[in-house]
Structures are given as C-alpha cells and as structure tokens.
XYZ file of C-alpha atoms in Angstrom:
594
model
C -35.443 -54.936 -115.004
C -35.128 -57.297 -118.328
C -33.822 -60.708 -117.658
C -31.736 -60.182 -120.662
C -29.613 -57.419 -118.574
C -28.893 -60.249 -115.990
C -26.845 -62.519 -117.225
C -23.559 -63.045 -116.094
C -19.991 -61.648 -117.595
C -17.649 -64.186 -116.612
C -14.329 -62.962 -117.784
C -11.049 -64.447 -117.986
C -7.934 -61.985 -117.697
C -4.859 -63.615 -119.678
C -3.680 -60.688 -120.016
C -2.818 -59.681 -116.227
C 0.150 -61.280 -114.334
C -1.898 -63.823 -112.479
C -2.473 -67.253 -113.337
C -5.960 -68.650 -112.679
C -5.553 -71.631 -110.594
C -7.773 -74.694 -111.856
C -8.475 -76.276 -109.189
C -9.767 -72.743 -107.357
C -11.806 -72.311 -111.017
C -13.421 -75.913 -110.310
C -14.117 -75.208 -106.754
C -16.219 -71.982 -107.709
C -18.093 -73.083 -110.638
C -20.965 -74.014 -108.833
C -20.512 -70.408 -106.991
C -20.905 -68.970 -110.539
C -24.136 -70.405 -110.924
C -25.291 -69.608 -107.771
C -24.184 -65.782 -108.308
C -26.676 -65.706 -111.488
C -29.201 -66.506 -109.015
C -28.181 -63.891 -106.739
C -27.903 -60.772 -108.652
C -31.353 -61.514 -110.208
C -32.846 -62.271 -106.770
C -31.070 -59.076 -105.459
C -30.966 -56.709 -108.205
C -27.441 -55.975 -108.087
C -25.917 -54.486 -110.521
C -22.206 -55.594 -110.181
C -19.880 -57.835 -108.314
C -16.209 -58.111 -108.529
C -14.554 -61.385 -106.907
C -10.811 -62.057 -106.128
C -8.819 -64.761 -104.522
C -5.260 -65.073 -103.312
C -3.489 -67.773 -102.413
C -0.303 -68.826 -100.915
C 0.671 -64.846 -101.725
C -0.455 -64.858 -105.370
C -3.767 -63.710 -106.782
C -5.177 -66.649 -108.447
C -8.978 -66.550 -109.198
C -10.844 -62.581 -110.621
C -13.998 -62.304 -111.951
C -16.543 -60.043 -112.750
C -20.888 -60.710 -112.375
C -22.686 -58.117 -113.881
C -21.418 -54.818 -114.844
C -18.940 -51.848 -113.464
C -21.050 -49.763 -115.188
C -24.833 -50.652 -115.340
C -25.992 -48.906 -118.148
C -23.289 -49.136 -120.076
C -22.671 -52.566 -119.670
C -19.073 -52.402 -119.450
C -17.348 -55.456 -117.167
C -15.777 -55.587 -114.305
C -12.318 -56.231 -114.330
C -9.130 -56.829 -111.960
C -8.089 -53.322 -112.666
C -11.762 -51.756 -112.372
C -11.468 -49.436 -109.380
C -13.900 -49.137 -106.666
C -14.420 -46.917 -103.259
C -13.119 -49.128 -100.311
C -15.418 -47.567 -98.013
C -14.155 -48.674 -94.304
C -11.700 -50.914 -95.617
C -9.670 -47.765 -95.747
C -9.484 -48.475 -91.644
C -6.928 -51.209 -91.819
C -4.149 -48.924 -93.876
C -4.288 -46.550 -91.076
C -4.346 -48.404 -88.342
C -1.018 -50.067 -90.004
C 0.024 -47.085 -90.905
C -0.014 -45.432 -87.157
C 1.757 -48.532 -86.128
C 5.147 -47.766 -88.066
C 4.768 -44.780 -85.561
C 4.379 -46.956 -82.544
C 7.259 -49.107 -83.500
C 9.680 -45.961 -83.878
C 8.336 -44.829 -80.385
C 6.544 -42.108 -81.457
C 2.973 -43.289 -80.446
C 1.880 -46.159 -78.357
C -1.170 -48.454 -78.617
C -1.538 -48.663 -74.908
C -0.615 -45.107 -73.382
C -2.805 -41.808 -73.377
C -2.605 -40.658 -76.791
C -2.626 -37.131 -75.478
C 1.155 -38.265 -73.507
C 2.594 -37.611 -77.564
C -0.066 -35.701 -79.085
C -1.062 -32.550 -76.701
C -3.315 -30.940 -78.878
C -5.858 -33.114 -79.197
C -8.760 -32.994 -76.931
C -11.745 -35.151 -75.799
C -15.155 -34.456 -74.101
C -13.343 -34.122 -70.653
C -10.235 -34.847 -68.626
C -11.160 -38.129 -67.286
C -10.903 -39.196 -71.345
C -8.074 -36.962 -72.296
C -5.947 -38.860 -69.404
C -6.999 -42.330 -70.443
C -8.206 -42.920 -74.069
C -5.210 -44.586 -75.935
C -4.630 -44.890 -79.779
C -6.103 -48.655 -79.424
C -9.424 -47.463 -78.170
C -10.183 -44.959 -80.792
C -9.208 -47.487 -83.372
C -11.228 -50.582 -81.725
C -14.119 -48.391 -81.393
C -14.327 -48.450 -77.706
C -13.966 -45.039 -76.528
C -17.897 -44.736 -75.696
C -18.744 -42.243 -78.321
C -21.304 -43.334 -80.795
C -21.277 -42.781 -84.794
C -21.901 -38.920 -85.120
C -21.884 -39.768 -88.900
C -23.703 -36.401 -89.847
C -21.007 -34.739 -88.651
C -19.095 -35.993 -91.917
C -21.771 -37.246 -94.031
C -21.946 -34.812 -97.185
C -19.524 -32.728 -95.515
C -16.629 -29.985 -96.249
C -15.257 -30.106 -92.749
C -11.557 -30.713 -92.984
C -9.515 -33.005 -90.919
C -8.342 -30.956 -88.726
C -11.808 -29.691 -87.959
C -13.094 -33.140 -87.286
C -10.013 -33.890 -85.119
C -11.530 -30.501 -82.838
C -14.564 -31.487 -83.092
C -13.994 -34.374 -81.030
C -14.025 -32.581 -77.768
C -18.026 -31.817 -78.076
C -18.828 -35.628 -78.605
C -20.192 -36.477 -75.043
C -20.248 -40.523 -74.452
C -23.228 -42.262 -74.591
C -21.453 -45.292 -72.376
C -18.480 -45.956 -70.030
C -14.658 -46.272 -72.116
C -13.905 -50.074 -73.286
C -17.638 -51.131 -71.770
C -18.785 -51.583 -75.324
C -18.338 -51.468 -79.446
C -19.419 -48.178 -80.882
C -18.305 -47.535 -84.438
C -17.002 -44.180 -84.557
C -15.610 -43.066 -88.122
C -14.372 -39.388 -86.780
C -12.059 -41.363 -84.548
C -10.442 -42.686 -87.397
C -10.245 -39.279 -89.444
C -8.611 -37.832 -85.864
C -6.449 -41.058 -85.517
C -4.822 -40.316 -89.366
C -4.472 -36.560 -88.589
C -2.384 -37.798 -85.520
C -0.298 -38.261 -88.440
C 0.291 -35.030 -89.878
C 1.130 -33.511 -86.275
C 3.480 -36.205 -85.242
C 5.073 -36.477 -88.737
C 4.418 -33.416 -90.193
C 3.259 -35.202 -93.241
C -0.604 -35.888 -94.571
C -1.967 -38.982 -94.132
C -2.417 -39.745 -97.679
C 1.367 -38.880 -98.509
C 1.999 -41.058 -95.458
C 0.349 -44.211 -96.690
C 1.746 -44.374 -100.088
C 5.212 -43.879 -98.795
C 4.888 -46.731 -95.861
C 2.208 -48.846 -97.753
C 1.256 -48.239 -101.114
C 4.455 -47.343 -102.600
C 6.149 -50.969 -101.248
C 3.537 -52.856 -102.366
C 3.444 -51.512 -105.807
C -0.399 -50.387 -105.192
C 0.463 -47.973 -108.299
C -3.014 -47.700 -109.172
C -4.452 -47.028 -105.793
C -5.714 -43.220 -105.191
C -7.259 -41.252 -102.451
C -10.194 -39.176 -104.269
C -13.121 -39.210 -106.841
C -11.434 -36.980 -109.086
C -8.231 -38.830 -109.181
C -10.271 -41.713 -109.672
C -12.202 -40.436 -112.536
C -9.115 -39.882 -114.910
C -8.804 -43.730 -115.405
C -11.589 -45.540 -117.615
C -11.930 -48.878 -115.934
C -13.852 -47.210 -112.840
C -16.654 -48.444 -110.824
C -20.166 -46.636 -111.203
C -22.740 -46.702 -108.255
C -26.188 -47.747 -108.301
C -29.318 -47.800 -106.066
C -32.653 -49.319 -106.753
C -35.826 -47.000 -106.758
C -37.609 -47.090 -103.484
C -40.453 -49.807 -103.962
C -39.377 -50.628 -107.052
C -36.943 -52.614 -108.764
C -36.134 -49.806 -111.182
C -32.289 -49.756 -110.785
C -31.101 -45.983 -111.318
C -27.148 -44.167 -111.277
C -26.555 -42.375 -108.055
C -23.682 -39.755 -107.376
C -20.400 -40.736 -105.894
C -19.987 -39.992 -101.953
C -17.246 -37.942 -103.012
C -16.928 -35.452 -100.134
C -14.066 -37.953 -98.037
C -11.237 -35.613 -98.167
C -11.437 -34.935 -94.635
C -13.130 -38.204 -93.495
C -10.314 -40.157 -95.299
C -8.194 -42.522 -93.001
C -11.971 -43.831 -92.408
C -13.001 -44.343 -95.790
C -11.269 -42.852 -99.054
C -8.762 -45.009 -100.827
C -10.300 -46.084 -103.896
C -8.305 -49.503 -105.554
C -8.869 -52.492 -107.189
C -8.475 -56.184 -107.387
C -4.906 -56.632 -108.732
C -3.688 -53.835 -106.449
C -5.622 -54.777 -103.350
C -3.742 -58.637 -103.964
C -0.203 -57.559 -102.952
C -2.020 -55.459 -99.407
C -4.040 -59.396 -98.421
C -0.731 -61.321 -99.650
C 1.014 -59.259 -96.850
C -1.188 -59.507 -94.522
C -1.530 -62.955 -94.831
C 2.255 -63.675 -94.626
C 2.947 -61.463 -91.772
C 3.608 -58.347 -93.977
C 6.057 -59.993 -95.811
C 5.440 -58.869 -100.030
C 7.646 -60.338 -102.036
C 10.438 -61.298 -100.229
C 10.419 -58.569 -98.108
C 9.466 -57.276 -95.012
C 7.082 -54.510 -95.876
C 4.834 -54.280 -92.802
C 6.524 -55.059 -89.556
C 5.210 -58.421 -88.211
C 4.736 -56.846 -85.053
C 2.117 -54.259 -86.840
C 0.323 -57.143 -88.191
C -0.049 -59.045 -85.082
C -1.166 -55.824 -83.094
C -4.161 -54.684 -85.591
C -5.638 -58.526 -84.510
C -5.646 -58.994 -81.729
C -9.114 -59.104 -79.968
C -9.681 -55.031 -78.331
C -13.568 -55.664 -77.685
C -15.890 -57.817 -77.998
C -18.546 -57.827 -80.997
C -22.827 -58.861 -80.367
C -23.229 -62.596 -81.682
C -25.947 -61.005 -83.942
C -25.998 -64.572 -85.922
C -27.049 -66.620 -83.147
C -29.984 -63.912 -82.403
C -31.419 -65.366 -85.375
C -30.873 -68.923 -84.337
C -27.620 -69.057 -86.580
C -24.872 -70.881 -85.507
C -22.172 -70.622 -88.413
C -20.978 -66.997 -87.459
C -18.980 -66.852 -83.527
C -17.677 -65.032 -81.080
C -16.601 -62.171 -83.681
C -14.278 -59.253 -81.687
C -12.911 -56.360 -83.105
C -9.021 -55.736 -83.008
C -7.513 -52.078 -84.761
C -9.334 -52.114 -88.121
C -10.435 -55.307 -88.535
C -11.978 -57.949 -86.443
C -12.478 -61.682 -86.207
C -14.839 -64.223 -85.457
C -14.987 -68.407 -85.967
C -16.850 -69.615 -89.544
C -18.017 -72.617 -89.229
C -14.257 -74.262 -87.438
C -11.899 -71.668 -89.121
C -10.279 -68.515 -88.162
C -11.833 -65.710 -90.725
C -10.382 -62.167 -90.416
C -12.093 -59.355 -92.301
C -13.753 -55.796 -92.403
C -16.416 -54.723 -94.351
C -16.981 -50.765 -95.544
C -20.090 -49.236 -97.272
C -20.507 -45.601 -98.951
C -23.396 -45.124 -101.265
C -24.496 -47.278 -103.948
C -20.865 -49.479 -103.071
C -19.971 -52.373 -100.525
C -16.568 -54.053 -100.473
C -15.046 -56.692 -97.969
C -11.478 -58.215 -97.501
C -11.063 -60.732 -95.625
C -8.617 -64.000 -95.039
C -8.269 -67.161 -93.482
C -4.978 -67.363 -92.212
C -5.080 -71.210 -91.048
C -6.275 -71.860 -94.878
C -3.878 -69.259 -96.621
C -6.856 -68.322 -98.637
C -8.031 -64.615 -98.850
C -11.226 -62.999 -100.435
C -11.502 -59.418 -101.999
C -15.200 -58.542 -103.013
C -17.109 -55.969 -104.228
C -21.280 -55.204 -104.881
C -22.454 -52.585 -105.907
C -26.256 -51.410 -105.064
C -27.370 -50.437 -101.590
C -28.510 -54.060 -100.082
C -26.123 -54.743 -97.751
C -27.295 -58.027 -96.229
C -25.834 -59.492 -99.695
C -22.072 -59.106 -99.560
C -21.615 -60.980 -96.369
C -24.083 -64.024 -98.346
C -21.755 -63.999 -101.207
C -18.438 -63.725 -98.991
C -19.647 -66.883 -96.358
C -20.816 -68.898 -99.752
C -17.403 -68.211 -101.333
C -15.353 -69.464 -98.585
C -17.740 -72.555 -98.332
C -16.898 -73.484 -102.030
C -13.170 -72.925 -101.307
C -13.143 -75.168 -98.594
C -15.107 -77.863 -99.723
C -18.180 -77.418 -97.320
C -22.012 -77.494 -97.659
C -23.380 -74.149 -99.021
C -25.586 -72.164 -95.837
C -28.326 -70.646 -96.909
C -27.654 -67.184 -96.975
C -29.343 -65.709 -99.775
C -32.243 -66.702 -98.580
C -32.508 -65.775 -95.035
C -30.425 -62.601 -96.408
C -33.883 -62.539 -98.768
C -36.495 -62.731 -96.097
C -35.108 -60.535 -93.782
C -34.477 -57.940 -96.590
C -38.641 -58.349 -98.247
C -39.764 -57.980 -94.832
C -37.841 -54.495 -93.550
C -39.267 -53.108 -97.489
C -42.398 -54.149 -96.967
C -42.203 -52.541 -93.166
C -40.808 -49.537 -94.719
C -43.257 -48.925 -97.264
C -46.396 -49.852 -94.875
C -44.497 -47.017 -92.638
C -44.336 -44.208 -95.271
C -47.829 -44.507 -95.834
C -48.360 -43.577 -92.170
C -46.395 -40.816 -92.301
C -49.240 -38.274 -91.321
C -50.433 -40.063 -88.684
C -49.851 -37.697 -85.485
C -50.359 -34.437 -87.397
C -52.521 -31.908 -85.559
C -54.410 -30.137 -88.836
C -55.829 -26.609 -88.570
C -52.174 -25.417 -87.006
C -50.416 -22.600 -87.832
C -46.783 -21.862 -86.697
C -46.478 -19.403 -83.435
C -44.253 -17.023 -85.643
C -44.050 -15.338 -88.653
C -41.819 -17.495 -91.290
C -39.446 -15.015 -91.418
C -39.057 -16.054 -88.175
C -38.175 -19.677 -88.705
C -35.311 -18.550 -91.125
C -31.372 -18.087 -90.785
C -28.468 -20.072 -90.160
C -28.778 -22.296 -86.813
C -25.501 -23.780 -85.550
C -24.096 -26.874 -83.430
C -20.920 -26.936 -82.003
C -20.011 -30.618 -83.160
C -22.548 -31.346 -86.570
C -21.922 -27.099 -88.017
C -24.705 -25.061 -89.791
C -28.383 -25.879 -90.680
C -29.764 -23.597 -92.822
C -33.529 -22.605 -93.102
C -34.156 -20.230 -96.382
C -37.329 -19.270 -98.237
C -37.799 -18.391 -101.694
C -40.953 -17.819 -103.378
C -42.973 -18.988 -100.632
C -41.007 -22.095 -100.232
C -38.564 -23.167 -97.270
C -35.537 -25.058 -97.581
C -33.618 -27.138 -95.232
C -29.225 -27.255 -96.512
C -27.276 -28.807 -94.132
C -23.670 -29.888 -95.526
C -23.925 -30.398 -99.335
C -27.706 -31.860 -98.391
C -30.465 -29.444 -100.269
C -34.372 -30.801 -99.301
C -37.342 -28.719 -99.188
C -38.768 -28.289 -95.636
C -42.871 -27.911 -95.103
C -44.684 -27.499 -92.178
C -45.938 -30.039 -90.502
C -47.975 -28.428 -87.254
C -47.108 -26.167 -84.366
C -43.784 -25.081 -84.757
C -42.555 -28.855 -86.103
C -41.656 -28.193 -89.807
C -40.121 -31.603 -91.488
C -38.114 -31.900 -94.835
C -39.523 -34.325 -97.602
C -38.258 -37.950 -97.424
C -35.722 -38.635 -99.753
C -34.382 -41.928 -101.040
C -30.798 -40.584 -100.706
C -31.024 -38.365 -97.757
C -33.727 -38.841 -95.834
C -36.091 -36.892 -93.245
C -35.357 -34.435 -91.156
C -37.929 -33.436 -88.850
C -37.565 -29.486 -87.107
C -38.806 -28.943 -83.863
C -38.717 -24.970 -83.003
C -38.326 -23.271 -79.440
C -38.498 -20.095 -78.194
C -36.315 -18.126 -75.683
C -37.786 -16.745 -72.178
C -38.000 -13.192 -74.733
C -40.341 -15.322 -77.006
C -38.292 -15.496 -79.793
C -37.761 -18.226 -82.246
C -33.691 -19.029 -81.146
C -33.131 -22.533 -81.679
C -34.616 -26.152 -82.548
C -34.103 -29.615 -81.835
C -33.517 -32.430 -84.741
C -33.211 -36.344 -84.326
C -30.058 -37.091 -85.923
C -27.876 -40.342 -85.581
C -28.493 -41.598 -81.779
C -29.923 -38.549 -80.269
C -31.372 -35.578 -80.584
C -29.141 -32.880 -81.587
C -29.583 -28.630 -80.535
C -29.272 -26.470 -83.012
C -29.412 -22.287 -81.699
C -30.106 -19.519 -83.959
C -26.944 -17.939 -85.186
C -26.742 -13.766 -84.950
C -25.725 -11.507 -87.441
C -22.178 -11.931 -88.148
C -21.542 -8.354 -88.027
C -22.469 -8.417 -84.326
C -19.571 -10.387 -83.664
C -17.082 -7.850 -85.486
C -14.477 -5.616 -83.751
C -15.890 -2.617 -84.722
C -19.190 -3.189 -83.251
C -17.957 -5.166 -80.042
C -15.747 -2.178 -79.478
C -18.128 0.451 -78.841
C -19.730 -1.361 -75.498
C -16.631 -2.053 -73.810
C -16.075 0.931 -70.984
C -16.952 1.611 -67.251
C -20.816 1.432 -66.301
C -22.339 3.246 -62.748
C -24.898 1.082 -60.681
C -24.971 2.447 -57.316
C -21.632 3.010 -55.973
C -20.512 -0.124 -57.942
C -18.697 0.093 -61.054
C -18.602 -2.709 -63.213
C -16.356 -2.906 -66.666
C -17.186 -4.530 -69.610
C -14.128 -5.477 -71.938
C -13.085 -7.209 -75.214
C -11.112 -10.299 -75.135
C -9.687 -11.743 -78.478
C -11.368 -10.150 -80.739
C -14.435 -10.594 -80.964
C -15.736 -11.725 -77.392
C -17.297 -9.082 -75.177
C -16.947 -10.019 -71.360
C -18.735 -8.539 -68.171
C -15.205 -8.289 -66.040
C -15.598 -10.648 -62.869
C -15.219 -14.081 -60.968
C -14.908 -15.141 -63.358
C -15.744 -13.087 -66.160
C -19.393 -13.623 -67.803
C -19.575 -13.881 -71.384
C -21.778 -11.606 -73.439
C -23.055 -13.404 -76.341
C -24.815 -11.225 -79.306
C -28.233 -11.820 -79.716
C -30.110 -9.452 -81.714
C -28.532 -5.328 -82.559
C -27.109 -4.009 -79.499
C -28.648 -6.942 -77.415
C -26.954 -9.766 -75.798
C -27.764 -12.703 -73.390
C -25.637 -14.548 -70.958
C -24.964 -18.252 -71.532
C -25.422 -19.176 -67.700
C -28.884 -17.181 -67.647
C -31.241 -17.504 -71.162
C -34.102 -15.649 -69.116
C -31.079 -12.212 -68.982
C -30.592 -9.822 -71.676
C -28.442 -6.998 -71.704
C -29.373 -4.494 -73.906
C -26.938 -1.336 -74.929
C -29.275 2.233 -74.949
C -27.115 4.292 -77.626
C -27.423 7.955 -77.697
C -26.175 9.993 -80.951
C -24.275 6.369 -81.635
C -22.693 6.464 -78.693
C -23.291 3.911 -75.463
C -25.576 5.783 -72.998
C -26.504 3.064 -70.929
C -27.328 -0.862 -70.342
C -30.166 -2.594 -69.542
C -30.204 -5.517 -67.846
C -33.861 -7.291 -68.229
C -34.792 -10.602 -66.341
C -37.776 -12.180 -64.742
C -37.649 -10.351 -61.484
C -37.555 -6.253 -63.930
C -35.426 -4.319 -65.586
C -32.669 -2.503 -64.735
C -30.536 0.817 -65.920
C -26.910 0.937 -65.596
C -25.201 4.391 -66.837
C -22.299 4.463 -68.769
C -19.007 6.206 -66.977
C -17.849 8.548 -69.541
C -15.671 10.558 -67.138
C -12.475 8.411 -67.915
C-alpha cells in the first residue's frame, strides 16, 4: 500500500446544520494526528468520527476514504451498515409495546405471544422478552443459521425451537443474533405490522432519520455510500469485498444502514432521556429499561492486566461498563469489511458515533477509548499498540497454522463409497440444506449463498478449500446400519452440527405415499398403515410410528436406524412389506380383501 494513499482527509462540513464546536476541534487535534498513525499502522481504509453534545452534533470528520479506490471522503451524510447497532432500535422499539401492555420485559413472552416456541417447556414457561434481548437465554450464536442466508424471519423465529442450550437460563452472556430477528418478528404478530415499518413510524420518522434505510439496495440508490474492504490474507494488499447484503430476515439484529447526521438526533435522545427536540420521542421509561444491568459481561481487560475497562454488563441492546471513573454506555456491531460503535457518557453529556471500515476489529474500540480520552482531558492509553501486538501475533499464529494444514492426513485413502455416493442435498433442522454436487470430476460444497469447492481429504472426511471470506468446512461422512452413505457431521459455530441425507422429494408426494397406506396380515394381527397430512406415512399405534422415506419404496423408522421397511410391489400395486432388522427379515402381506 503507497504511503501516498494514506494520508488523511480531514474535512470540514459548512454546509450541514451543525456547528463545529472549537473547543471539541482543539481537544481532538492531537487525535487527528494520532489517527494518521493508526490507519497506516492498521491498514484501514476509512473512518468516520462524530460527536454530540449537550443534544447537538458538534464535531464530523472523515480519515481516509468511503470508498478506497476511488478515493472519495467520508462525510456526515456517507451511509454505512450499523451492523449490531441495529439491536438498540428494537429493543426500544418492543418497549413502546411493553408500555401499552402488550408485552412485558419480565413475564413469559409466550403469556402474549403463543406461537412462538423454544427448545422445551421448561423455556417456553420462563424465558421473558429481557432474556432474549440481554443474551441470557443459554443458547449460543448459531450464526450459520443466518450467515449468507435466505431464511426469512419468520423461519428464523421457528427455528428457534431446535436450538438446544449449551448452559442454564440467566447463568451466563451468550450473544444470540436469531433472538433478536425472533424478538422484532414479535412485532409483526403482536402488531400486525413489519418491523421495519414499525421502527420508522415509532423511531425514525420522529427523529427525522430521513435518510436512514433498512437494505443494500435501498442503500445503493444514494451516492455518498460506504464501500467495504478487507486486506489480503498475509498481505497488506487491501482489496473491495461484497456487501453482507442477505439481512432481510436477520434485520432487528443487524440491517439499518445510516449515517452520522442521522444517527445524531437517535444519541441526542438517548442521552436526554428520549427527549429530541423538545419532545418526548422515546418514553423515558424505555430508555431507562434498555440499561439497566440484565447480566453480567467477562472483565476481558483485566485478563490482560488492563485496568481502564470495568465491570462491563449488558442491559437490552446495549451494555455498560466504568472507563477509567466515568459511566460509558455503548454497543458495538460488525458485518463484513464494516465496524461501527455508538456510545455515550451520560455523566459527561458527550456521545461518540464511529465507523472503520476493514476487518480488524481490535481497532475501533482503540480509536473509541482514545477519543473519549481527548474529550475529557486525560492521558492517552495505549491502545493501538497493545491492539497491535495482539493483532501481529494471532496473523502470524494463523499463517504458521495454514501451513500445517495437512498435518493428520492419512495418504493412500480412498473414500468407502462411490462419489456418487457422497452427493445430494443433506439437511438440518435448525442451519437448512448443505449441498454436495459434482461436475466434471469436481465436488462442490453450497450451503446458503456460500459456493467452495470440496476435495477429499482421507477416509470418508472430504474438506472445502479455505477461503479468506468463508472459510473451511471440513465433512465427516457416516453410514447407516444398511451401509449407506446417509448423513455427516460438520464443526460449525460451537459444536458440531448433523446433517442427514435428504430423499427424493418425490418420495414424500401424495401420490406416492398413497399407494402404501392399507391393511397388512402378520399372523392373526392386522396392522394399518395410514397417511396423515399429506405427506407423512404412519404405522397406526401407541402411538403411531413414523415412516420416513429413505430410498424408492423403502423407509426407516426414526426410533430404530438399524429397521427398514421395504414395500414388495406387484404389477404396481403393494403386495407386501418387509420389515428388515438385525435379528432377520420379515414378510407382512397386504389385506386386499377390504
């Protein structure tokens, strides 16, 4: 990267209906120097600073560039993904609800919203709205559920009842972003009204947020738009990356897309206890609510043997934690190639909105601590450069690791299977469809809107290459007590995940399902298979045993993988089923005398 590309675009905005304050300008000029420093030592592309004051924005600048290659500046208007910042509109937003006596922080959210359901009944009796937006309901991130995803809201607010805990309720913080897409389509079924159209009725709309909007394309038909960047892997090649654009159903986690001037009027509310210009915008109440401490955060800085970060705790969408002697309240969010963080001090009346764009994220919590430090008058900590040292060491870790990447391969393998084998669509309840294809002699891994190509690696362990972007994804095949190929098991976020082979959707249609249901002779026994629904063939009992389709005319019972049952057809007509398990097999006439 030329040096000449670095230097800084410090611009001044007469034209925008702020007035820079001069004493805040003095106060940060040493900042601006110390920014030069920092996006050459960090190869960041762009950063975007404002600061309100006593309700006004008084202090916007722009280091670096929206738009890298183009070298266009950042501006108070340029708009940029808010990532997670997103959180705080909705958790204010469900809180006009609760004040109207719709919801409740503090009651089973299931008491006013039936429909939704949770891994079991213990946590559809007792999680409340407060724990799924303070993160403590004991389910972890699950973020490839969403991540490059098409799901819809809705679909992530039913997926929710396959996310098994991985600790106790309220024991401990787990960020959980479907939570929040579930929490916003609470929404829609107790208002009957989006979540978006919500928002800029209660929020945006009041507070004049008039360029604020919910989606990439939206945000592409203004000029003065962000662009994200990543740096090459081992490199300090800086290169354009795609927007995360697929948010629509993720959104009251993570999709409103603003900028500096609009973002001004949401932190001079919040700071004045959602009073905007004169009027009450956000009930105080709301305010209050979304801060107060709901679970306690790790003092991660004091790991590390720092001692100006304290006690942080994490209320509905925002937490808090002691800098240094004052009270600092503020949420961070990250998608790809963008980081932003607002964040006040409401014993100072001062309030910070920045963004960075690149992909280091140990840099936009430097730059926010140092800002505050200048504002208030204090000696600068060195964050940079522990941010530095910490950041050289994990890339040189990380590259050191790559080059092991072989190390535990078996050579001289060869998959148990045929590759044809290997192939299909394999599905999981809560993450959806991996697909395994092959064309040409080469296998390829989609999963979402994420395309790698997939090699094997020994045995029946095939792994995907190792993008920058996307990763690895590693494949580890199993067979069924028949010896087939049905499912494999993949690492993803904090576990490892099952995905089974999916049939042939025409086994699953009417018209085939039809045909098997009837009367069948064993003995003097009769038993009676029958259709429920559709498109689900049962084996009538107590209860009755699900058939699930398998391969043509072959199914297996959930309860029993080692049991098939396997329809004999005669002319294309049922003559019989065969049940087949480890102890024989078994013949079972059909009763065609009814």
């Amino acid at each position: 990267m030329k040096t000449t590309n670095l230097f800084i675009c410090l611009l001044f905005f007469a034209s925008f209906s702020f007035a820079q304050d001069v004493n805040i300008q003095n106060k940060m000029k040493k900042f601006d120097k110390e920014m030069e420093k920092n996006l050459k030592d960090w190869n960041i592309p762009g950063v975007g600073v404002g600061i309100v004051k006593d309700g006004k924005l008084v202090f916007v600048k722009g280091y670096g560039y929206r738009d890298y290659e183009k070298k266009l500046p950042i501006t108070a208007n340029t708009l940029f993904q808010l990532a997670s910042n997103t959180k705080l509109f909705t958790a204010t937003a469900l809180g006009f609800l609760v004040n109207e006596g719709k919801l409740d922080w503090d009651k089973p959210i299931k008491t006013f919203v039936p429909a939704i359901e949770f891994y079991n009944n213990d946590l559809n009796n007792t999680i409340t709205l407060r724990d799924m937006l303070s993160h403590r309901t004991g389910v972890t991130r699950h973020d490839m559920i969403w991540y490059k995803s098409d799901f819809t809201r809705k679909e992530f607010f039913e997926k929710l009842k396959y996310l098994e805990p991985s600790q106790p309720l309220r024991q401990g913080y787990l960020y959980n972003n479907l939570m929040y897409a579930s929490a916003g389509h609470l929404i829609e079924l107790v208002e009957n009204k989006t979540w978006e159209h919500y928002v800029q009725e209660k929020i945006l709309k009041p507070l004049k947020m008039n360029s604020t909007v919910f989606s990439i394309p939206e945000m592409e038909k203004q000029s003065d738009i962000f662009v994200p960047y990543n740096e090459k892997r081992d490199t300090t090649i800086l290169y354009k990356i795609n927007y995360l654009s697929e948010t629509e159903g993720l959104g009251p986690a993570a999709s409103i897309i603003s900028n500096i001037n609009d973002l001004s009027h949401w932190l001079s509310a919040l700071m004045n206890k959602g009073i905007y210009e004169g009027k009450q915008v956000i009930p105080e109440a709301i305010v209050k609510e979304t801060m107060e401490p709901s679970i306690a955060l790790h003092n991660y800085s004091l790991d590390q043997g720092f001692t100006e970060v304290l006690n942080p705790v994490y209320g509905m969408g925002r937490q808090t934690e002691a800098y240094r002697g004052h009270q600092l309240v503020l949420h961070g969010g990250h998608l790809n190639g963008i980081f932003s963080q607002i964040s006040y001090m409401p014993q100072d009346n001062i309030g910070v909105i920045l963004f960075v764009i690149g992909e280091h994220s140990m840099s936009y919590n430097s730059i926010n601590y140092n800002i505050y430090e200048h504002l208030l008058g204090l000696s600068t900590t060195p964050w940079s450069e522990r941010g530095l040292k910490s950041r050289d060491a994990r890339k040189k870790i990380a590259k050191e690791g790559r080059a092991k990447a072989t190390v535990g391969q078996i050579p001289n393998t060869k998959p148990s299977h045929p590759l044809n084998d290997y192939l299909g669509n394999f599905e999981n309840k809560a993450y959806g469809i991996i697909n395994v294809s092959q064309k040409d002699a080469k296998m390829m891994f989609t999963f979402h809107n994420i395309k790698l190509a997939l090699n094997h690696f020994h045995y029946d362990r095939f792994d995907t290459i190792n993008d920058e972007e996307d990763g690895l994804y590693s494949l580890n095949y199993q067979t069924s007590p028949q010896g087939d190929i049905d499912r494999f098991i993949i690492s993803l976020d904090e576990g490892e995940v099952t995905f089974t082979k999916k049939p042939d959707e025409t086994l699953n249609t009417v018209e085939i399902l039809s045909k098997y249901a009837g009367k069948y002779k064993i003995a003097t026994s009769t038993l009676e298979v029958i259709l429920k629904d559709k498109n689900h063939l049962f084996m009538k009992g107590a209860p009755d045993i699900e058939l699930i389709p398998y391969q043509p005319n072959i199914f297996k019972i959930k309860e029993s993988a080692e049991i098939t049952i396997e329809f004999i057809m005669e002319n294309g007509k049922v003559k019989s089923m065969v049940q087949k398990d480890a102890s024989g097999q078994y013949e079972i006439m059909r009763d065609n005398s009814q």
